[in-house]
Short mmCIF file of C-alpha atoms (C1' of nucleotides) in Angstrom, two decimals:
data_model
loop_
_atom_site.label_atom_id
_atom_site.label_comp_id
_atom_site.label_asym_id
_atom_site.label_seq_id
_atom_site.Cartn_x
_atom_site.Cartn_y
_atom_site.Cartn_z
CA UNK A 3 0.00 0.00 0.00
CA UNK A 4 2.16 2.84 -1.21
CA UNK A 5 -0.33 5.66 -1.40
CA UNK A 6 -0.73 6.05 2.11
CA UNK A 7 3.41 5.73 2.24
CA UNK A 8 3.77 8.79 -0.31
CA UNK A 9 0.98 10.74 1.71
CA UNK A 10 2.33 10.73 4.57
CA UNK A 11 5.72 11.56 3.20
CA UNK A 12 3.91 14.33 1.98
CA UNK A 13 2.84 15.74 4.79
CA UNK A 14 -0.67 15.13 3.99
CA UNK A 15 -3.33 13.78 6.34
CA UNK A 16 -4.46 9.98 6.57
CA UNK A 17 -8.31 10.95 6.80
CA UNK A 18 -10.87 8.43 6.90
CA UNK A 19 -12.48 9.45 3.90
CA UNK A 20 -9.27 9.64 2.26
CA UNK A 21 -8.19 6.18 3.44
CA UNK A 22 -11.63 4.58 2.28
CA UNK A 23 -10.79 6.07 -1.13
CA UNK A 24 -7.46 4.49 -1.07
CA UNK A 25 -8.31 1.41 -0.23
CA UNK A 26 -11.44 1.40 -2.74
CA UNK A 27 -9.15 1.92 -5.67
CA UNK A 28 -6.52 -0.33 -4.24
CA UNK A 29 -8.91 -3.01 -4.24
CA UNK A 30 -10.33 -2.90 -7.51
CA UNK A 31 -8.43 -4.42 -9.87
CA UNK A 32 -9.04 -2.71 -13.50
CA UNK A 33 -10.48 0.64 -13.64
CA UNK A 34 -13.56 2.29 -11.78
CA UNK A 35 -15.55 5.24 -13.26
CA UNK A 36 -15.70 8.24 -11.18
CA UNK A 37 -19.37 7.21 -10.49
CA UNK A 38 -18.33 3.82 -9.21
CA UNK A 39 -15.80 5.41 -6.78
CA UNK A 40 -18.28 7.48 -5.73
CA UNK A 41 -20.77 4.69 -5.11
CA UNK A 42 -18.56 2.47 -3.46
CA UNK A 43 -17.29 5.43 -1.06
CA UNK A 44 -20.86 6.62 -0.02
CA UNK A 45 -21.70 2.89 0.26
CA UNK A 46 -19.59 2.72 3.48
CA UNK A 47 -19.55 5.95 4.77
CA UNK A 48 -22.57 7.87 3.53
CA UNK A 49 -22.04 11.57 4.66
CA UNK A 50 -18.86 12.06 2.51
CA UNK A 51 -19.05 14.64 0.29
CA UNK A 52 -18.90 14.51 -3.82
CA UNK A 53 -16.13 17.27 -3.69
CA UNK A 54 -14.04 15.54 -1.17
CA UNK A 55 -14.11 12.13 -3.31
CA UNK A 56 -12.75 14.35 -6.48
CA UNK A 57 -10.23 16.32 -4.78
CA UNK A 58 -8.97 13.13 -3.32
CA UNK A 59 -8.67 11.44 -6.56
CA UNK A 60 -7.16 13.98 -8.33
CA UNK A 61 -4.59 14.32 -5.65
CA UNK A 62 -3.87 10.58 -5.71
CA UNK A 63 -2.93 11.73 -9.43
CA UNK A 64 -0.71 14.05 -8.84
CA UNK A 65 1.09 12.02 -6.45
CA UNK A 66 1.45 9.03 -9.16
CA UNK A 67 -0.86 6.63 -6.89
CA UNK A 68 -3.01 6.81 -9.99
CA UNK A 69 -3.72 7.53 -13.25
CA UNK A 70 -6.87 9.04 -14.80
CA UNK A 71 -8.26 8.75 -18.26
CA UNK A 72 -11.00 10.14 -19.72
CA UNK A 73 -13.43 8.00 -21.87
CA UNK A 74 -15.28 10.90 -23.75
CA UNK A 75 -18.14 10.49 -21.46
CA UNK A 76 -16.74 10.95 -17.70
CA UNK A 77 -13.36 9.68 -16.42
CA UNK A 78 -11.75 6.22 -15.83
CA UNK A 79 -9.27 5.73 -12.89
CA UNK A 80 -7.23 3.17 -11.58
CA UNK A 81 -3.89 2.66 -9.40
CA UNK A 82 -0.99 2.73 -11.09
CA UNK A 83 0.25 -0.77 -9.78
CA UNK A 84 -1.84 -1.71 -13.08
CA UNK A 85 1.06 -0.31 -14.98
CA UNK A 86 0.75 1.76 -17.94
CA UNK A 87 -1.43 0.82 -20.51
CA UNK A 88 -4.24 1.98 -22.57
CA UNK A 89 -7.55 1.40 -23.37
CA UNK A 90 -9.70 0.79 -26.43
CA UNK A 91 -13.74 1.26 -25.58
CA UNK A 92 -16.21 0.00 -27.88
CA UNK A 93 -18.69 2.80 -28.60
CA UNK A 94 -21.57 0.47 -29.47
CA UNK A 95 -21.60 -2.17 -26.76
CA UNK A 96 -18.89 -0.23 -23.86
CA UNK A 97 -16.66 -3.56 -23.76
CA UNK A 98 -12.70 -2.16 -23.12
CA UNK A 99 -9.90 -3.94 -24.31
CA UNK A 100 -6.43 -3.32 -22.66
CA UNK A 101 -3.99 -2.20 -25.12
CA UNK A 102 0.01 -2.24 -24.75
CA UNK A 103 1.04 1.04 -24.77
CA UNK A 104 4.24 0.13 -26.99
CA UNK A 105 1.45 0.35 -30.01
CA UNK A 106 2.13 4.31 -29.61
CA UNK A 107 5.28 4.96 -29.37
CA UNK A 108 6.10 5.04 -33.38
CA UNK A 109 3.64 7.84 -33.51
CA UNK A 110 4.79 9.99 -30.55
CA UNK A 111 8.34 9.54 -32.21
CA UNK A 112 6.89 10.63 -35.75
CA UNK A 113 4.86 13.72 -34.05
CA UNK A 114 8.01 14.45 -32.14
CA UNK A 115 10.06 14.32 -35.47
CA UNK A 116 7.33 16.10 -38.03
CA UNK A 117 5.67 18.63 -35.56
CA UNK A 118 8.33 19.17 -32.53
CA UNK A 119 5.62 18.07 -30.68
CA UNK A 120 6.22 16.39 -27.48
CA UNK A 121 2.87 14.37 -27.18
CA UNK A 122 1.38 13.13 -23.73
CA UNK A 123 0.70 9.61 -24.16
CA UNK A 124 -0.19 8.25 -20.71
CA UNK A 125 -3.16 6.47 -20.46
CA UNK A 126 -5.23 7.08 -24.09
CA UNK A 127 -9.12 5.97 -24.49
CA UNK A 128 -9.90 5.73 -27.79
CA UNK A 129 -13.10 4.56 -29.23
CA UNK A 130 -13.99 2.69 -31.94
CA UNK A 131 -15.97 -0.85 -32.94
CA UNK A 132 -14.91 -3.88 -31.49
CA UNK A 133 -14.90 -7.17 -32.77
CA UNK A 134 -17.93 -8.22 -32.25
CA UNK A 135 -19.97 -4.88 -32.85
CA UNK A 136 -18.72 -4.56 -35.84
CA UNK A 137 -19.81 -8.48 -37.58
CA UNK A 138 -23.34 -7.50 -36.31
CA UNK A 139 -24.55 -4.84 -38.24
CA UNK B 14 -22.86 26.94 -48.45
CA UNK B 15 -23.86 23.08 -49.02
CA UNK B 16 -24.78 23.06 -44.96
CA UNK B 17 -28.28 24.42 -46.13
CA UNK B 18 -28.81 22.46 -49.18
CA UNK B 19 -28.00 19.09 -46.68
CA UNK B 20 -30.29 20.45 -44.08
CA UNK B 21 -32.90 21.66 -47.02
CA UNK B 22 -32.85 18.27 -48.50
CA UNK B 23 -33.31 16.03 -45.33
CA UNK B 24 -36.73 18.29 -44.57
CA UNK B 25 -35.07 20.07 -41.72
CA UNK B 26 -36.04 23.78 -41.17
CA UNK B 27 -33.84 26.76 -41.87
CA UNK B 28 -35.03 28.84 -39.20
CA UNK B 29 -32.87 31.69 -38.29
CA UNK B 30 -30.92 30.79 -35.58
CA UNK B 31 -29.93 27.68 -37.72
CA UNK B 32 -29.11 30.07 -40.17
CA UNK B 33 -26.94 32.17 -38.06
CA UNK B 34 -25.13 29.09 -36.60
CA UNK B 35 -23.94 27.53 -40.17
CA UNK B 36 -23.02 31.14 -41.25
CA UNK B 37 -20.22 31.66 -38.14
CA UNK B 38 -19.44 28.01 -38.73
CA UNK B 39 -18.80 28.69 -42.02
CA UNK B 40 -16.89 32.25 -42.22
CA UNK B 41 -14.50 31.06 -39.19
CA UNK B 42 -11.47 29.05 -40.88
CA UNK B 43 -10.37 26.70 -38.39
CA UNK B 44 -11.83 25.69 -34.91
CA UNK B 45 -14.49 27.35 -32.67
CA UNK B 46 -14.77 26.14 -28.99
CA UNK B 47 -18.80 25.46 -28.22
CA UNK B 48 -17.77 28.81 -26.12
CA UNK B 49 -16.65 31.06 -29.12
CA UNK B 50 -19.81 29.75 -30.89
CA UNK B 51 -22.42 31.01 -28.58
CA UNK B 52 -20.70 34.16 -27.92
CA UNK B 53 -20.80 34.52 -31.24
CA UNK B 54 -24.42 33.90 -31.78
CA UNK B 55 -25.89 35.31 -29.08
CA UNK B 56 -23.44 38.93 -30.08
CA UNK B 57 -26.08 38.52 -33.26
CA UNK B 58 -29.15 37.44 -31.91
CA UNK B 59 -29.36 37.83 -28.05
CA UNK B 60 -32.17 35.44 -27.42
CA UNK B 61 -30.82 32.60 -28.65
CA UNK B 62 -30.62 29.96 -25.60
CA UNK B 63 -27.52 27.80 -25.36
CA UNK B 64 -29.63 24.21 -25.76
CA UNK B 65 -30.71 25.80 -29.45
CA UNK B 66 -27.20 26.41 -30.02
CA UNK B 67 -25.88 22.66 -29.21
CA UNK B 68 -28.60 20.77 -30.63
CA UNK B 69 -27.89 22.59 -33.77
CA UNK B 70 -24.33 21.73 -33.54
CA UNK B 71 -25.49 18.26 -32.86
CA UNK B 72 -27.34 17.92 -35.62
CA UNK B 73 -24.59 19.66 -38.16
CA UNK B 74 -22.36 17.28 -37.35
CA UNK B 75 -24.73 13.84 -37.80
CA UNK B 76 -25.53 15.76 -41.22
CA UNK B 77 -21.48 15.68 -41.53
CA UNK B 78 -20.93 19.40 -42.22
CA UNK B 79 -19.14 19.76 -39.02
CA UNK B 80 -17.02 17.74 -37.15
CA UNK B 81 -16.65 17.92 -33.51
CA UNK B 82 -14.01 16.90 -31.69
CA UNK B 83 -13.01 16.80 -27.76
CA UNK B 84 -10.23 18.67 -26.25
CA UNK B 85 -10.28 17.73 -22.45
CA UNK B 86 -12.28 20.85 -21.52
CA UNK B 87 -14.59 20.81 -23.63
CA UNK B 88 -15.20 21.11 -27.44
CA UNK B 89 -14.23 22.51 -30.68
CA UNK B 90 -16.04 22.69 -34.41
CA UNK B 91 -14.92 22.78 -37.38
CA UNK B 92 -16.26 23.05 -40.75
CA UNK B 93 -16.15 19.77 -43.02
CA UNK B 94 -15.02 21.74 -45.85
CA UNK B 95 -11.50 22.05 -43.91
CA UNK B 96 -11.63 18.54 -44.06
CA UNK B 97 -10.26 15.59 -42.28
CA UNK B 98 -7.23 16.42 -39.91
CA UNK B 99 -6.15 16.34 -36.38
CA UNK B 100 -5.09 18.50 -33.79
CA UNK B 101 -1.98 18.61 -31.40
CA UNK B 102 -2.83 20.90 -28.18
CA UNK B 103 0.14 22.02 -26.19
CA UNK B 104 -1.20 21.73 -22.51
CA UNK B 105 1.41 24.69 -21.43
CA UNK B 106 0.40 27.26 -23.83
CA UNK B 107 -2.56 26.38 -25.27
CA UNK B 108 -1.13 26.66 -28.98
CA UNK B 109 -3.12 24.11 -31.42
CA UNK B 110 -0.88 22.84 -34.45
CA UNK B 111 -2.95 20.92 -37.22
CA UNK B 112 -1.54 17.62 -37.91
CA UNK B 113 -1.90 15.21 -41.19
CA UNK B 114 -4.24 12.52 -40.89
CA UNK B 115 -1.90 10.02 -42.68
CA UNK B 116 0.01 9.77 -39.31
CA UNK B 117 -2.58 7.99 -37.25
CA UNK B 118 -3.07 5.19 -39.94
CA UNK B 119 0.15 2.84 -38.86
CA UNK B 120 -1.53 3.18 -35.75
CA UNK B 121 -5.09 2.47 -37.24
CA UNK B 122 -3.83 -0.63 -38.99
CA UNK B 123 -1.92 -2.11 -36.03
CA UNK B 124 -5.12 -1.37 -33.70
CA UNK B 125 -7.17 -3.53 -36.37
CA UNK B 126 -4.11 -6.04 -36.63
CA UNK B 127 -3.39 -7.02 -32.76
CA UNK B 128 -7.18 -6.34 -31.38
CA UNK B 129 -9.38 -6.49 -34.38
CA UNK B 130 -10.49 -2.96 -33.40
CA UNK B 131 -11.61 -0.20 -35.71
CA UNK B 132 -10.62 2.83 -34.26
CA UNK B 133 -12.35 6.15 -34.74
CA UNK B 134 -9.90 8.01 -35.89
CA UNK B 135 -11.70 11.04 -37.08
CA UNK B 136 -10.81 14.37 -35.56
CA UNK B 137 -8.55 13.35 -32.68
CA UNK B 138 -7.28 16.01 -30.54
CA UNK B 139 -3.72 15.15 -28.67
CA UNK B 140 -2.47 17.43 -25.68
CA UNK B 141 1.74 17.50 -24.81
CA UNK B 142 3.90 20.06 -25.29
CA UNK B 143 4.74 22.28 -28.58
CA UNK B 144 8.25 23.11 -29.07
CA UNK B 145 8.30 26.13 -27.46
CA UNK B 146 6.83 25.36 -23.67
CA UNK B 147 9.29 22.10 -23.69
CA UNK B 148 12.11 24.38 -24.25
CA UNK B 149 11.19 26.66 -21.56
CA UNK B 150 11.48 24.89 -18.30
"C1'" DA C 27 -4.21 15.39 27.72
"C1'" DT C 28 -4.33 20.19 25.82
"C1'" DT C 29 -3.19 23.24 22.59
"C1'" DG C 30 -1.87 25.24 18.10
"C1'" DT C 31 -1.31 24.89 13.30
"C1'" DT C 32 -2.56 23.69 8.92
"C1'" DA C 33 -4.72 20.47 5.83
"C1'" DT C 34 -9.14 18.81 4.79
"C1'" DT C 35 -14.00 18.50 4.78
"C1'" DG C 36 -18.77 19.73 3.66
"C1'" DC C 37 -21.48 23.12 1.90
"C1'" DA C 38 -23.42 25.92 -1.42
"C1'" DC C 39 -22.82 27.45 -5.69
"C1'" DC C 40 -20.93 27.48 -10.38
"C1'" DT C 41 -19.78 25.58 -15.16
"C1'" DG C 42 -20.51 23.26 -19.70
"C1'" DG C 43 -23.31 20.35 -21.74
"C1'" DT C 44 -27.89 17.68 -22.05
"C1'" DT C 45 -32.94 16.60 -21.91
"C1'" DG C 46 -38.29 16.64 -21.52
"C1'" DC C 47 -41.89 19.40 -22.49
"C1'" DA C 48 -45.12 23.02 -23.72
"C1'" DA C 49 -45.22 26.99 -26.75
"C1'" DT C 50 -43.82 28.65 -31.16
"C1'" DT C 51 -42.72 28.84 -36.06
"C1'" DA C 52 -41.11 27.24 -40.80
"C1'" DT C 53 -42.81 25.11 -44.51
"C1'" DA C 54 -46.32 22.60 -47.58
"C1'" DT C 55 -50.96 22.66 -49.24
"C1'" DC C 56 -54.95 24.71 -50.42
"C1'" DG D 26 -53.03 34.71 -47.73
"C1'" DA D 27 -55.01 31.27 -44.32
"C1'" DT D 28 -54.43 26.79 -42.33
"C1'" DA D 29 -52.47 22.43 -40.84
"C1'" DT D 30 -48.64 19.91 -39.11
"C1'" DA D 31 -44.46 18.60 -37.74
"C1'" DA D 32 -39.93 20.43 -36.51
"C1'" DT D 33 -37.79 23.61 -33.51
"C1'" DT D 34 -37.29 26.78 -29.87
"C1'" DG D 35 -36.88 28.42 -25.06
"C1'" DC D 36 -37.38 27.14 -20.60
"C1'" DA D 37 -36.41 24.96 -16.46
"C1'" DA D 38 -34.34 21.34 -14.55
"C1'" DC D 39 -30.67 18.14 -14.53
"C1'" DC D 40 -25.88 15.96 -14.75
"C1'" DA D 41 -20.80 15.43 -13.82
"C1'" DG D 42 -17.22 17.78 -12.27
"C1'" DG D 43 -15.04 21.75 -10.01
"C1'" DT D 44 -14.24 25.84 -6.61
"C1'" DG D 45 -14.19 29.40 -2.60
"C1'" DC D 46 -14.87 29.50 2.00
"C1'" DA D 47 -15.93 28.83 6.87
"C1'" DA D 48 -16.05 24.95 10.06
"C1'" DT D 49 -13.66 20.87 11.41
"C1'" DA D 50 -10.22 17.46 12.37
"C1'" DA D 51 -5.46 15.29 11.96
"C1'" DC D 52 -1.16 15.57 13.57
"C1'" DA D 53 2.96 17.78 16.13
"C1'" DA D 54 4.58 19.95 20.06
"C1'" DT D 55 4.06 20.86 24.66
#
DNA sequence: ATTGTTATTGCACCTGGTTGCAATTATATC
DNA sequence: GATATAATTGCAACCAGGTGCAATAACAAT
């Protein structure tokens, strides 16, 4: 359990709500929607507070605990003991498929050669048909 | 102006607000954010309410004259006429650089290769740092 | 155990974008 | 030009996510 390690080499504070959050993500292995998290949180400790649920996870980002995508329709977050990787998401049926995120690299090294550009490419979503979606129509 | 013959020809009305909405579309060259847009509507036409305003952009784009395409925060519009291309965002600066299509389709073909996925790869929009910001740190 | 400091919470409110619905209006037909 | 009808508008309410601020609580020092 290294997020509470690098919080409280922060400085920060090991709140209850904060710890519950933690240990939500921690346990979940894949990704959770924003909604989930929420669900799950509220689930065991009703009172807490929408605000306090983003502000934690967006600090757990910033600390590296983990990483947050967004799907086109909300976010997608999960600890970054899942290891870097990205995610295709079927825009008729919602299925994800985990994608190795070597797939990208010759195109951040062509947009860094072509446009100077150094492109972020931690945790993509792109959408598209999947396998299935796309025999049945 | 072939945004009103589309719209003419599927039945749908060209009431003025519509009106209004393909004509900034269509003078701006390059990408409005939904924000631009409605400033610039509602600067000609105060009334107008914001729903009006996306649905029509809703609708332009199923119709294909614009596409839309999702920065992060929030959207941009373009015109089809400028056709098919991508953007690059720099996150420091805010600078947008257009970028060929072409690049994405190694990327396309692998994605279809390794996970039999057919990636969207219309109007993508890529954040990272332009040349600039990364040399400025 | 009490106190002081500072981070954190909950609250209330805001934002961009979306939706259901009743009132309005563009177009086709006479 | 008047009328019918179906599309469209404006409204009000909603959603996810975010923010400023006063009240609270975690931790450190005594």
């Amino acid at each position: 359990m290294s997020c509470v390690k690098t919080l409280k080499e922060k400085g920060l504070k090991l709140t209850p709500q904060r710890m519950l959050i933690v240990d939500i993500i921690h346990e979940a292995r894949g990704h959770l929607t924003a909604e989930e998290i929420i669900r799950h949180v509220q689930a065991k400790m009703p009172g807490v507070n929408k605000s306090t649920i983003y502000r934690t996870l967006d600090l757990l980002e910033n600390y590296g605990c983990v990483y947050k995508s967004e799907t086109g329709e909300g976010f997608i977050y999960h600890h970054s003991e899942e290891g870097h990787h990205h995610h295709l998401v079927c825009s008729k049926c919602g299925r994800t498929i985990k994608c190795d995120e070597d797939l990208f690299t010759p195109l951040k090294d062509l947009l860094e050669e072509k446009y100077n550009f150094n492109a972020d490419f931690k945790h993509i979503v792109m959408s598209g048909l999947c396998e299935k979606c796309r025999n049945s129509n």
